[in-house]
PDB file of C-alpha atoms and ligand atoms in Angstrom:
ATOM      1  CA  MET Q   1      62.804  33.944  16.153  1.00 76.00           C
ATOM      2  CA  THR Q   2      60.363  31.046  15.787  1.00 83.00           C
ATOM      3  CA  PRO Q   3      61.596  27.821  14.124  1.00 80.00           C
ATOM      4  CA  THR Q   4      59.456  28.707  11.079  1.00 83.00           C
ATOM      5  CA  GLU Q   5      61.266  32.040  10.691  1.00 87.00           C
ATOM      6  CA  ASP Q   6      64.678  30.343  10.844  1.00 90.00           C
ATOM      7  CA  THR Q   7      65.973  30.297   7.249  1.00 92.00           C
ATOM      8  CA  ASN Q   8      68.604  27.726   8.304  1.00 94.00           C
ATOM      9  CA  LEU Q   9      66.141  25.367  10.022  1.00 96.00           C
ATOM     10  CA  LEU Q  10      66.679  22.646   7.390  1.00 98.00           C
ATOM     11  CA  LYS Q  11      70.176  23.580   6.235  1.00 97.00           C
ATOM     12  CA  ASP Q  12      72.119  20.635   4.767  1.00 94.00           C
ATOM     13  CA  ARG Q  13      69.109  18.320   4.955  1.00 98.00           C
ATOM     14  CA  VAL Q  14      68.064  16.338   1.864  1.00 98.00           C
ATOM     15  CA  LEU Q  15      64.304  15.736   1.734  1.00 98.00           C
ATOM     16  CA  LEU Q  16      62.180  13.744  -0.721  1.00 98.00           C
ATOM     17  CA  ILE Q  17      58.650  15.056  -1.223  1.00 98.00           C
ATOM     18  CA  THR Q  18      56.088  13.122  -3.269  1.00 98.00           C
ATOM     19  CA  GLY Q  19      53.380  14.972  -5.160  1.00 98.00           C
ATOM     20  CA  ALA Q  20      55.631  18.028  -5.167  1.00 98.00           C
ATOM     21  CA  GLY Q  21      54.161  19.645  -8.271  1.00 98.00           C
ATOM     22  CA  ALA Q  22      50.864  20.915  -6.872  1.00 98.00           C
ATOM     23  CA  GLY Q  23      48.844  21.728  -3.770  1.00 98.00           C
ATOM     24  CA  ILE Q  24      50.313  20.986  -0.362  1.00 98.00           C
ATOM     25  CA  GLY Q  25      53.363  19.148  -1.765  1.00 98.00           C
ATOM     26  CA  ARG Q  26      54.361  22.199  -3.800  1.00 98.00           C
ATOM     27  CA  ALA Q  27      54.009  24.459  -0.744  1.00 98.00           C
ATOM     28  CA  VAL Q  28      56.061  22.092   1.457  1.00 98.00           C
ATOM     29  CA  SER Q  29      58.791  21.931  -1.198  1.00 98.00           C
ATOM     30  CA  LEU Q  30      59.021  25.731  -1.391  1.00 98.00           C
ATOM     31  CA  ALA Q  31      58.852  26.124   2.403  1.00 98.00           C
ATOM     32  CA  CYS Q  32      61.595  23.546   3.005  1.00 98.00           C
ATOM     33  CA  ALA Q  33      63.887  24.987   0.322  1.00 98.00           C
ATOM     34  CA  ALA Q  34      63.370  28.474   1.802  1.00 98.00           C
ATOM     35  CA  ARG Q  35      64.774  27.063   5.057  1.00 98.00           C
ATOM     36  CA  GLY Q  36      67.860  25.579   3.464  1.00 98.00           C
ATOM     37  CA  ALA Q  37      66.798  22.043   2.509  1.00 98.00           C
ATOM     38  CA  THR Q  38      67.804  20.405  -0.728  1.00 98.00           C
ATOM     39  CA  VAL Q  39      64.502  19.084  -1.975  1.00 98.00           C
ATOM     40  CA  VAL Q  40      63.962  16.099  -4.259  1.00 98.00           C
ATOM     41  CA  LEU Q  41      60.726  16.848  -6.087  1.00 98.00           C
ATOM     42  CA  LEU Q  42      58.853  13.680  -7.041  1.00 98.00           C
ATOM     43  CA  GLY Q  43      55.695  13.664  -9.134  1.00 98.00           C
ATOM     44  CA  ARG Q  44      54.009  12.557 -12.317  1.00 97.00           C
ATOM     45  CA  GLU Q  45      54.169  15.698 -14.405  1.00 96.00           C
ATOM     46  CA  LEU Q  46      57.529  17.123 -15.407  1.00 98.00           C
ATOM     47  CA  ALA Q  47      56.149  20.562 -16.318  1.00 98.00           C
ATOM     48  CA  ARG Q  48      54.715  21.097 -12.827  1.00 98.00           C
ATOM     49  CA  LEU Q  49      57.899  19.881 -11.144  1.00 98.00           C
ATOM     50  CA  ASN Q  50      59.965  22.152 -13.398  1.00 98.00           C
ATOM     51  CA  ALA Q  51      57.856  25.132 -12.322  1.00 98.00           C
ATOM     52  CA  VAL Q  52      58.507  24.364  -8.625  1.00 98.00           C
ATOM     53  CA  TYR Q  53      62.203  23.856  -9.398  1.00 98.00           C
ATOM     54  CA  ASP Q  54      62.350  27.270 -11.098  1.00 98.00           C
ATOM     55  CA  GLU Q  55      60.585  28.960  -8.166  1.00 98.00           C
ATOM     56  CA  ILE Q  56      63.086  27.499  -5.690  1.00 98.00           C
ATOM     57  CA  VAL Q  57      66.088  28.546  -7.762  1.00 98.00           C
ATOM     58  CA  ALA Q  58      64.657  32.039  -8.382  1.00 98.00           C
ATOM     59  CA  ALA Q  59      64.220  32.470  -4.611  1.00 98.00           C
ATOM     60  CA  GLY Q  60      67.875  31.548  -4.051  1.00 97.00           C
ATOM     61  CA  GLY Q  61      67.202  28.120  -2.488  1.00 97.00           C
ATOM     62  CA  PRO Q  62      69.532  25.118  -2.779  1.00 98.00           C
ATOM     63  CA  THR Q  63      69.337  23.524  -6.236  1.00 98.00           C
ATOM     64  CA  PRO Q  64      66.601  20.888  -6.063  1.00 98.00           C
ATOM     65  CA  ALA Q  65      66.346  17.611  -7.968  1.00 98.00           C
ATOM     66  CA  ILE Q  66      63.442  16.296 -10.015  1.00 98.00           C
ATOM     67  CA  LEU Q  67      62.231  12.702 -10.144  1.00 98.00           C
ATOM     68  CA  THR Q  68      59.301  11.889 -12.427  1.00 98.00           C
ATOM     69  CA  LEU Q  69      57.526   8.762 -11.292  1.00 98.00           C
ATOM     70  CA  ASP Q  70      53.942   7.584 -11.600  1.00 98.00           C
ATOM     71  CA  LEU Q  71      53.253   6.136  -8.158  1.00 98.00           C
ATOM     72  CA  SER Q  72      50.277   4.135  -9.460  1.00 98.00           C
ATOM     73  CA  ILE Q  73      52.709   1.831 -11.265  1.00 96.00           C
ATOM     74  CA  ALA Q  74      55.785   2.175  -9.067  1.00 94.00           C
ATOM     75  CA  GLY Q  75      56.983  -1.143  -7.687  1.00 94.00           C
ATOM     76  CA  GLY Q  76      60.031  -2.258  -5.746  1.00 95.00           C
ATOM     77  CA  HIS Q  77      62.304  -1.916  -8.799  1.00 96.00           C
ATOM     78  CA  GLU Q  78      61.343   1.712  -9.544  1.00 97.00           C
ATOM     79  CA  CYS Q  79      61.611   2.678  -5.869  1.00 98.00           C
ATOM     80  CA  GLN Q  80      65.026   1.036  -5.676  1.00 98.00           C
ATOM     81  CA  GLN Q  81      66.068   3.204  -8.623  1.00 97.00           C
ATOM     82  CA  VAL Q  82      64.857   6.275  -6.697  1.00 98.00           C
ATOM     83  CA  ALA Q  83      67.020   5.223  -3.734  1.00 98.00           C
ATOM     84  CA  GLU Q  84      70.063   4.673  -5.965  1.00 98.00           C
ATOM     85  CA  LEU Q  85      69.605   8.041  -7.676  1.00 98.00           C
ATOM     86  CA  ILE Q  86      69.404   9.874  -4.356  1.00 98.00           C
ATOM     87  CA  GLU Q  87      72.416   8.003  -3.019  1.00 98.00           C
ATOM     88  CA  THR Q  88      74.492   8.717  -6.132  1.00 98.00           C
ATOM     89  CA  THR Q  89      73.478  12.375  -6.317  1.00 97.00           C
ATOM     90  CA  PHE Q  90      73.465  13.396  -2.648  1.00 97.00           C
ATOM     91  CA  GLY Q  91      74.865  10.429  -0.687  1.00 97.00           C
ATOM     92  CA  ARG Q  92      72.179  10.920   1.942  1.00 98.00           C
ATOM     93  CA  LEU Q  93      68.493  11.315   2.760  1.00 98.00           C
ATOM     94  CA  ASP Q  94      67.231  13.003   5.932  1.00 98.00           C
ATOM     95  CA  GLY Q  95      63.494  13.202   5.359  1.00 98.00           C
ATOM     96  CA  LEU Q  96      60.684  11.683   3.350  1.00 98.00           C
ATOM     97  CA  LEU Q  97      57.204  13.183   2.999  1.00 98.00           C
ATOM     98  CA  HIS Q  98      54.579  10.895   1.491  1.00 98.00           C
ATOM     99  CA  ASN Q  99      52.163  13.532   0.260  1.00 98.00           C
ATOM    100  CA  ALA Q 100      50.956  12.352  -3.191  1.00 98.00           C
ATOM    101  CA  ALA Q 101      47.459  10.924  -3.214  1.00 98.00           C
ATOM    102  CA  VAL Q 102      44.364  10.625  -5.359  1.00 98.00           C
ATOM    103  CA  LEU Q 103      40.751  10.981  -4.304  1.00 98.00           C
ATOM    104  CA  GLY Q 104      39.084   8.262  -6.362  1.00 98.00           C
ATOM    105  CA  ASP Q 105      35.297   8.127  -6.325  1.00 98.00           C
ATOM    106  CA  ILE Q 106      33.016   9.501  -3.645  1.00 97.00           C
ATOM    107  CA  THR Q 107      30.219   6.967  -3.858  1.00 98.00           C
ATOM    108  CA  PRO Q 108      28.536   4.222  -1.832  1.00 98.00           C
ATOM    109  CA  LEU Q 109      30.560   1.048  -1.400  1.00 98.00           C
ATOM    110  CA  GLU Q 110      27.801  -0.842  -3.200  1.00 98.00           C
ATOM    111  CA  SER Q 111      28.600   0.942  -6.465  1.00 98.00           C
ATOM    112  CA  TYR Q 112      32.357   1.529  -5.984  1.00 98.00           C
ATOM    113  CA  ASP Q 113      34.372   0.453  -9.058  1.00 98.00           C
ATOM    114  CA  PRO Q 114      36.981  -2.137  -7.966  1.00 98.00           C
ATOM    115  CA  ASP Q 115      39.485  -0.848 -10.548  1.00 98.00           C
ATOM    116  CA  VAL Q 116      39.263   2.663  -9.083  1.00 98.00           C
ATOM    117  CA  TRP Q 117      39.689   1.081  -5.646  1.00 98.00           C
ATOM    118  CA  ASP Q 118      42.924  -0.642  -6.738  1.00 98.00           C
ATOM    119  CA  PHE Q 119      44.262   2.547  -8.347  1.00 98.00           C
ATOM    120  CA  VAL Q 120      43.637   4.632  -5.213  1.00 98.00           C
ATOM    121  CA  MET Q 121      45.166   2.001  -2.930  1.00 98.00           C
ATOM    122  CA  LYS Q 122      48.283   1.808  -5.132  1.00 98.00           C
ATOM    123  CA  VAL Q 123      48.971   5.554  -5.072  1.00 98.00           C
ATOM    124  CA  ASN Q 124      47.855   6.293  -1.508  1.00 98.00           C
ATOM    125  CA  LEU Q 125      49.023   3.213   0.413  1.00 98.00           C
ATOM    126  CA  ARG Q 126      51.136   0.791  -1.613  1.00 98.00           C
ATOM    127  CA  ALA Q 127      53.488   3.505  -2.917  1.00 98.00           C
ATOM    128  CA  PRO Q 128      54.279   4.864   0.589  1.00 98.00           C
ATOM    129  CA  PHE Q 129      55.035   1.273   1.654  1.00 98.00           C
ATOM    130  CA  VAL Q 130      57.371   0.368  -1.246  1.00 98.00           C
ATOM    131  CA  LEU Q 131      59.076   3.756  -1.305  1.00 98.00           C
ATOM    132  CA  THR Q 132      59.702   3.673   2.452  1.00 98.00           C
ATOM    133  CA  GLN Q 133      61.018   0.113   2.152  1.00 98.00           C
ATOM    134  CA  ALA Q 134      63.490   1.141  -0.561  1.00 98.00           C
ATOM    135  CA  LEU Q 135      64.624   4.300   1.248  1.00 98.00           C
ATOM    136  CA  LEU Q 136      64.987   2.940   4.796  1.00 98.00           C
ATOM    137  CA  PRO Q 137      68.650   1.919   4.350  1.00 97.00           C
ATOM    138  CA  LEU Q 138      69.533   5.500   3.324  1.00 97.00           C
ATOM    139  CA  LEU Q 139      67.409   7.037   6.085  1.00 98.00           C
ATOM    140  CA  LYS Q 140      69.051   4.782   8.675  1.00 96.00           C
ATOM    141  CA  ARG Q 141      72.413   6.315   7.779  1.00 96.00           C
ATOM    142  CA  SER Q 142      71.193   9.865   8.428  1.00 97.00           C
ATOM    143  CA  GLU Q 143      72.032  11.399  11.805  1.00 96.00           C
ATOM    144  CA  ASP Q 144      68.440  12.580  12.162  1.00 97.00           C
ATOM    145  CA  ALA Q 145      65.809  11.255   9.734  1.00 98.00           C
ATOM    146  CA  SER Q 146      62.094  11.963   9.622  1.00 98.00           C
ATOM    147  CA  ILE Q 147      59.412  10.064   7.711  1.00 98.00           C
ATOM    148  CA  VAL Q 148      56.064  11.853   7.442  1.00 98.00           C
ATOM    149  CA  MET Q 149      52.963  10.235   5.963  1.00 98.00           C
ATOM    150  CA  THR Q 150      49.837  12.137   4.979  1.00 98.00           C
ATOM    151  CA  SER Q 151      46.574  11.074   6.538  1.00 98.00           C
ATOM    152  CA  SER Q 152      43.140  12.675   6.588  1.00 98.00           C
ATOM    153  CA  SER Q 153      40.189  13.008   8.960  1.00 97.00           C
ATOM    154  CA  VAL Q 154      38.663   9.974   7.185  1.00 98.00           C
ATOM    155  CA  GLY Q 155      41.830   8.061   8.039  1.00 98.00           C
ATOM    156  CA  ARG Q 156      41.065   8.541  11.716  1.00 97.00           C
ATOM    157  CA  ARG Q 157      37.452   7.483  11.285  1.00 97.00           C
ATOM    158  CA  ALA Q 158      36.166   6.371   7.883  1.00 98.00           C
ATOM    159  CA  ARG Q 159      32.999   8.147   6.774  1.00 97.00           C
ATOM    160  CA  ALA Q 160      30.222   7.103   4.394  1.00 98.00           C
ATOM    161  CA  PHE Q 161      30.972   7.305   0.636  1.00 98.00           C
ATOM    162  CA  TRP Q 162      34.718   8.036   0.938  1.00 98.00           C
ATOM    163  CA  GLY Q 163      35.582   4.565  -0.413  1.00 98.00           C
ATOM    164  CA  ALA Q 164      39.187   3.596  -1.084  1.00 98.00           C
ATOM    165  CA  TYR Q 165      40.454   7.068  -0.143  1.00 98.00           C
ATOM    166  CA  ALA Q 166      39.238   6.621   3.454  1.00 98.00           C
ATOM    167  CA  ILE Q 167      40.497   3.059   3.679  1.00 98.00           C
ATOM    168  CA  SER Q 168      43.906   4.008   2.245  1.00 98.00           C
ATOM    169  CA  LYS Q 169      44.229   6.769   4.856  1.00 98.00           C
ATOM    170  CA  CYS Q 170      43.188   4.359   7.671  1.00 98.00           C
ATOM    171  CA  GLY Q 171      46.014   2.193   6.305  1.00 98.00           C
ATOM    172  CA  ILE Q 172      48.442   5.128   6.485  1.00 98.00           C
ATOM    173  CA  GLU Q 173      47.604   5.641  10.159  1.00 98.00           C
ATOM    174  CA  GLY Q 174      48.282   1.924  10.743  1.00 98.00           C
ATOM    175  CA  LEU Q 175      51.493   2.015   8.718  1.00 98.00           C
ATOM    176  CA  VAL Q 176      52.833   4.835  10.892  1.00 98.00           C
ATOM    177  CA  GLN Q 177      51.948   2.949  14.084  1.00 98.00           C
ATOM    178  CA  MET Q 178      53.473  -0.315  12.840  1.00 98.00           C
ATOM    179  CA  LEU Q 179      56.663   1.181  11.426  1.00 98.00           C
ATOM    180  CA  SER Q 180      57.263   3.341  14.496  1.00 98.00           C
ATOM    181  CA  ASP Q 181      57.072   0.178  16.629  1.00 97.00           C
ATOM    182  CA  GLU Q 182      59.435  -1.670  14.289  1.00 97.00           C
ATOM    183  CA  ILE Q 183      62.061   1.086  14.326  1.00 96.00           C
ATOM    184  CA  ALA Q 184      61.610   2.075  17.971  1.00 94.00           C
ATOM    185  CA  ASN Q 185      65.160   0.930  18.719  1.00 93.00           C
ATOM    186  CA  ILE Q 186      66.637   3.052  15.899  1.00 91.00           C
ATOM    187  CA  SER Q 187      66.853   6.390  17.643  1.00 87.00           C
ATOM    188  CA  ASN Q 188      67.826   8.403  14.566  1.00 96.00           C
ATOM    189  CA  ILE Q 189      64.570   7.757  12.619  1.00 97.00           C
ATOM    190  CA  ARG Q 190      61.063   8.885  13.466  1.00 98.00           C
ATOM    191  CA  VAL Q 191      57.800   8.384  11.620  1.00 98.00           C
ATOM    192  CA  ASN Q 192      54.618  10.397  12.084  1.00 98.00           C
ATOM    193  CA  ALA Q 193      51.374  11.214  10.290  1.00 98.00           C
ATOM    194  CA  ILE Q 194      49.884  14.586   9.370  1.00 98.00           C
ATOM    195  CA  ASN Q 195      46.241  15.305   8.736  1.00 98.00           C
ATOM    196  CA  PRO Q 196      46.407  18.611   6.820  1.00 98.00           C
ATOM    197  CA  GLY Q 197      42.731  19.431   7.430  1.00 98.00           C
ATOM    198  CA  ALA Q 198      40.580  21.265   4.894  1.00 98.00           C
ATOM    199  CA  THR Q 199      43.045  23.061   2.614  1.00 98.00           C
ATOM    200  CA  ARG Q 200      42.568  25.068  -0.587  1.00 98.00           C
ATOM    201  CA  THR Q 201      43.845  22.659  -3.281  1.00 98.00           C
ATOM    202  CA  GLY Q 202      42.645  20.904  -6.411  1.00 98.00           C
ATOM    203  CA  MET Q 203      41.837  17.741  -4.476  1.00 98.00           C
ATOM    204  CA  ARG Q 204      39.687  19.597  -1.955  1.00 98.00           C
ATOM    205  CA  ALA Q 205      37.810  21.352  -4.782  1.00 98.00           C
ATOM    206  CA  SER Q 206      37.073  17.969  -6.401  1.00 97.00           C
ATOM    207  CA  ALA Q 207      35.817  16.535  -3.111  1.00 97.00           C
ATOM    208  CA  TYR Q 208      33.664  19.565  -2.241  1.00 97.00           C
ATOM    209  CA  PRO Q 209      32.703  21.291  -5.525  1.00 96.00           C
ATOM    210  CA  GLY Q 210      30.087  23.510  -3.838  1.00 97.00           C
ATOM    211  CA  GLU Q 211      32.473  24.922  -1.245  1.00 97.00           C
ATOM    212  CA  ASP Q 212      33.888  28.455  -1.388  1.00 98.00           C
ATOM    213  CA  PRO Q 213      37.672  27.930  -1.672  1.00 97.00           C
ATOM    214  CA  GLY Q 214      38.139  31.361  -0.106  1.00 97.00           C
ATOM    215  CA  SER Q 215      36.823  29.940   3.176  1.00 97.00           C
ATOM    216  CA  LEU Q 216      39.757  27.522   3.419  1.00 97.00           C
ATOM    217  CA  ARG Q 217      43.339  27.930   4.562  1.00 98.00           C
ATOM    218  CA  THR Q 218      45.916  27.886   1.807  1.00 98.00           C
ATOM    219  CA  PRO Q 219      48.704  25.284   1.792  1.00 98.00           C
ATOM    220  CA  GLU Q 220      51.164  28.067   2.702  1.00 98.00           C
ATOM    221  CA  GLU Q 221      49.184  28.734   5.900  1.00 97.00           C
ATOM    222  CA  ILE Q 222      49.610  25.202   7.275  1.00 98.00           C
ATOM    223  CA  MET Q 223      53.373  24.811   6.838  1.00 98.00           C
ATOM    224  CA  SER Q 224      54.532  25.073  10.463  1.00 97.00           C
ATOM    225  CA  LEU Q 225      53.661  21.467  11.377  1.00 98.00           C
ATOM    226  CA  TYR Q 226      55.384  20.156   8.231  1.00 98.00           C
ATOM    227  CA  LEU Q 227      58.518  22.143   9.059  1.00 98.00           C
ATOM    228  CA  TYR Q 228      58.434  20.945  12.659  1.00 98.00           C
ATOM    229  CA  LEU Q 229      58.117  17.269  11.701  1.00 98.00           C
ATOM    230  CA  LEU Q 230      60.698  17.404   8.896  1.00 98.00           C
ATOM    231  CA  GLY Q 231      63.115  19.474  10.955  1.00 97.00           C
ATOM    232  CA  PRO Q 232      65.347  18.823  13.969  1.00 97.00           C
ATOM    233  CA  ASP Q 233      62.881  20.087  16.616  1.00 96.00           C
ATOM    234  CA  SER Q 234      60.737  16.921  16.362  1.00 97.00           C
ATOM    235  CA  ARG Q 235      63.643  14.608  17.155  1.00 97.00           C
ATOM    236  CA  GLY Q 236      62.372  11.850  19.469  1.00 95.00           C
ATOM    237  CA  VAL Q 237      58.728  12.378  18.465  1.00 97.00           C
ATOM    238  CA  THR Q 238      57.480   9.234  16.736  1.00 98.00           C
ATOM    239  CA  GLY Q 239      54.397   7.111  16.108  1.00 98.00           C
ATOM    240  CA  GLN Q 240      52.002  10.062  16.389  1.00 98.00           C
ATOM    241  CA  SER Q 241      49.294  11.504  14.185  1.00 98.00           C
ATOM    242  CA  PHE Q 242      49.068  15.303  14.110  1.00 98.00           C
ATOM    243  CA  ASP Q 243      46.534  17.840  12.858  1.00 98.00           C
ATOM    244  CA  ALA Q 244      47.957  20.727  10.846  1.00 98.00           C
ATOM    245  CA  GLN Q 245      44.896  22.847  11.643  1.00 96.00           C
ATOM    246  CA  PRO Q 246      42.779  23.207  14.737  1.00 86.00           C
ATOM    247  CA  LYS Q 247      39.642  21.082  14.552  1.00 77.00           C
ATOM    248  CA  PRO Q 248      36.459  23.096  13.867  1.00 69.00           C
ATOM    249  CA  ALA Q 249      34.269  23.540  16.951  1.00 62.00           C
ATOM    250  CA  ALA Q 250      31.787  20.669  17.244  1.00 57.00           C
TER     251      ALA Q 250
HETATM  252  P1  NDP U   1      46.464  17.753  -4.898  1.00 79.18           P
HETATM  253  O1  NDP U   1      45.546  16.934  -5.736  1.00 79.18           O
HETATM  254  O2  NDP U   1      46.457  19.236  -5.034  1.00 79.18           O
HETATM  255  O3  NDP U   1      47.960  17.253  -5.114  1.00 79.18           O
HETATM  256  C1  NDP U   1      48.236  15.881  -5.103  1.00 79.18           C
HETATM  257  C2  NDP U   1      49.631  15.647  -5.618  1.00 79.18           C
HETATM  258  O4  NDP U   1      49.810  14.222  -5.717  1.00 79.18           O
HETATM  259  C3  NDP U   1      49.853  16.228  -7.006  1.00 79.18           C
HETATM  260  O5  NDP U   1      51.116  16.836  -7.054  1.00 79.18           O
HETATM  261  C4  NDP U   1      49.807  14.999  -7.886  1.00 79.18           C
HETATM  262  O6  NDP U   1      50.630  15.065  -9.021  1.00 79.18           O
HETATM  263  C5  NDP U   1      50.371  13.928  -6.976  1.00 79.18           C
HETATM  264  N1  NDP U   1      49.992  12.615  -7.483  1.00 79.18           N
HETATM  265  C6  NDP U   1      48.747  12.125  -7.653  1.00 79.18           C
HETATM  266  N2  NDP U   1      48.816  10.907  -8.228  1.00 79.18           N
HETATM  267  C7  NDP U   1      50.110  10.632  -8.409  1.00 79.18           C
HETATM  268  C8  NDP U   1      50.823   9.531  -8.969  1.00 79.18           C
HETATM  269  N3  NDP U   1      50.193   8.472  -9.491  1.00 79.18           N
HETATM  270  N4  NDP U   1      52.167   9.569  -9.021  1.00 79.18           N
HETATM  271  C9  NDP U   1      52.833  10.662  -8.532  1.00 79.18           C
HETATM  272  N5  NDP U   1      52.232  11.734  -8.006  1.00 79.18           N
HETATM  273  C10 NDP U   1      50.884  11.719  -7.947  1.00 79.18           C
HETATM  274  O7  NDP U   1      46.171  17.317  -3.393  1.00 79.18           O
HETATM  275  P2  NDP U   1      46.446  18.041  -1.991  1.00 79.18           P
HETATM  276  O8  NDP U   1      47.629  18.912  -2.093  1.00 79.18           O
HETATM  277  O9  NDP U   1      45.171  18.547  -1.511  1.00 79.18           O
HETATM  278  O10 NDP U   1      46.779  16.757  -1.087  1.00 79.18           O
HETATM  279  C11 NDP U   1      48.069  16.467  -0.562  1.00 79.18           C
HETATM  280  C12 NDP U   1      47.893  15.403   0.494  1.00 79.18           C
HETATM  281  O11 NDP U   1      47.076  15.907   1.561  1.00 79.18           O
HETATM  282  C13 NDP U   1      47.194  14.139   0.008  1.00 79.18           C
HETATM  283  O12 NDP U   1      47.789  13.022   0.632  1.00 79.18           O
HETATM  284  C14 NDP U   1      45.771  14.308   0.493  1.00 79.18           C
HETATM  285  O13 NDP U   1      45.129  13.069   0.658  1.00 79.18           O
HETATM  286  C15 NDP U   1      46.001  15.007   1.810  1.00 79.18           C
HETATM  287  N6  NDP U   1      44.862  15.755   2.327  1.00 79.18           N
HETATM  288  C16 NDP U   1      44.447  16.909   1.714  1.00 79.18           C
HETATM  289  C17 NDP U   1      43.393  17.640   2.241  1.00 79.18           C
HETATM  290  C18 NDP U   1      42.912  18.907   1.614  1.00 79.18           C
HETATM  291  O14 NDP U   1      41.926  19.493   2.116  1.00 79.18           O
HETATM  292  N7  NDP U   1      43.537  19.408   0.559  1.00 79.18           N
HETATM  293  C19 NDP U   1      42.688  17.206   3.475  1.00 79.18           C
HETATM  294  C20 NDP U   1      43.198  15.965   4.024  1.00 79.18           C
HETATM  295  C21 NDP U   1      44.248  15.284   3.460  1.00 79.18           C
HETATM  296  P3  NDP U   1      50.098  15.682 -10.412  1.00 79.18           P
HETATM  297  O15 NDP U   1      50.447  17.121 -10.257  1.00 79.18           O
HETATM  298  O16 NDP U   1      50.903  14.959 -11.410  1.00 79.18           O
HETATM  299  O17 NDP U   1      48.636  15.380 -10.489  1.00 79.18           O
END
């Protein structure tokens, strides 16, 4: 049996997943619940989160929790409330996946709207910072905690026209490196980055409107790396940036 086939892989773990209502976040939530995790579904839209909740319950997974929060306006106070809610409800947190993000504009820097820039940076970079800050005390108390941040190929090397999205993802790579150094002496917490690679979601369709979605992997097809990093098998692995899909041949 591979770790992915193990329906108890994440048994008794409590995981918070941002952007859980759609795309990759939805697939990770379903995949984790199917392996025994209690999933806290965080997102903007209640209806989407409710649909994921219903799917998990219908499949016989542990009862999830829903947290509606707009990460573009979430500050320290709101994130502290998230931490208190999780502590009161579950008394623990074993994993945190920063998955929510927005694309912003794809346009030359010369014409990039500074307000769009700020909005993208808030959702994609500031929110992972403040949420991690608020949740670290809970994560430190877990026997085995994993923080996973979502990067992108343009976070490894920024490309023309990708604007704040690219810069926010470069920031995510740096955040993982910095935090892993800071918590290197806390052996029960690890932090890593995932670049999902081209995946069939709404965001990908917005970024590449001319592309055939059928040519792309679905979120469900890239789950093994997420399960590995959020589960016990990655214990001791920290400060790294992983690709969920093999890189296309050059
Ligand atoms: P989607 O657009 O399909 O999903 C993004 C999720 O983020 C949605 O659930 C959305 O919620 C949530 N979100 C956006 N803004 C906010 C906000 N202000 N507050 C709370 N939640 C918010 O994107 P993907 O699934 O494609 O992307 C998931 C991650 O993977 C992102 O970090 C993305 O950058 C990264 N990625 C994706 C790639 C791809 O090819 N798909 C490639 C490389 C990286 P709502 O449902 O309310 O809109």
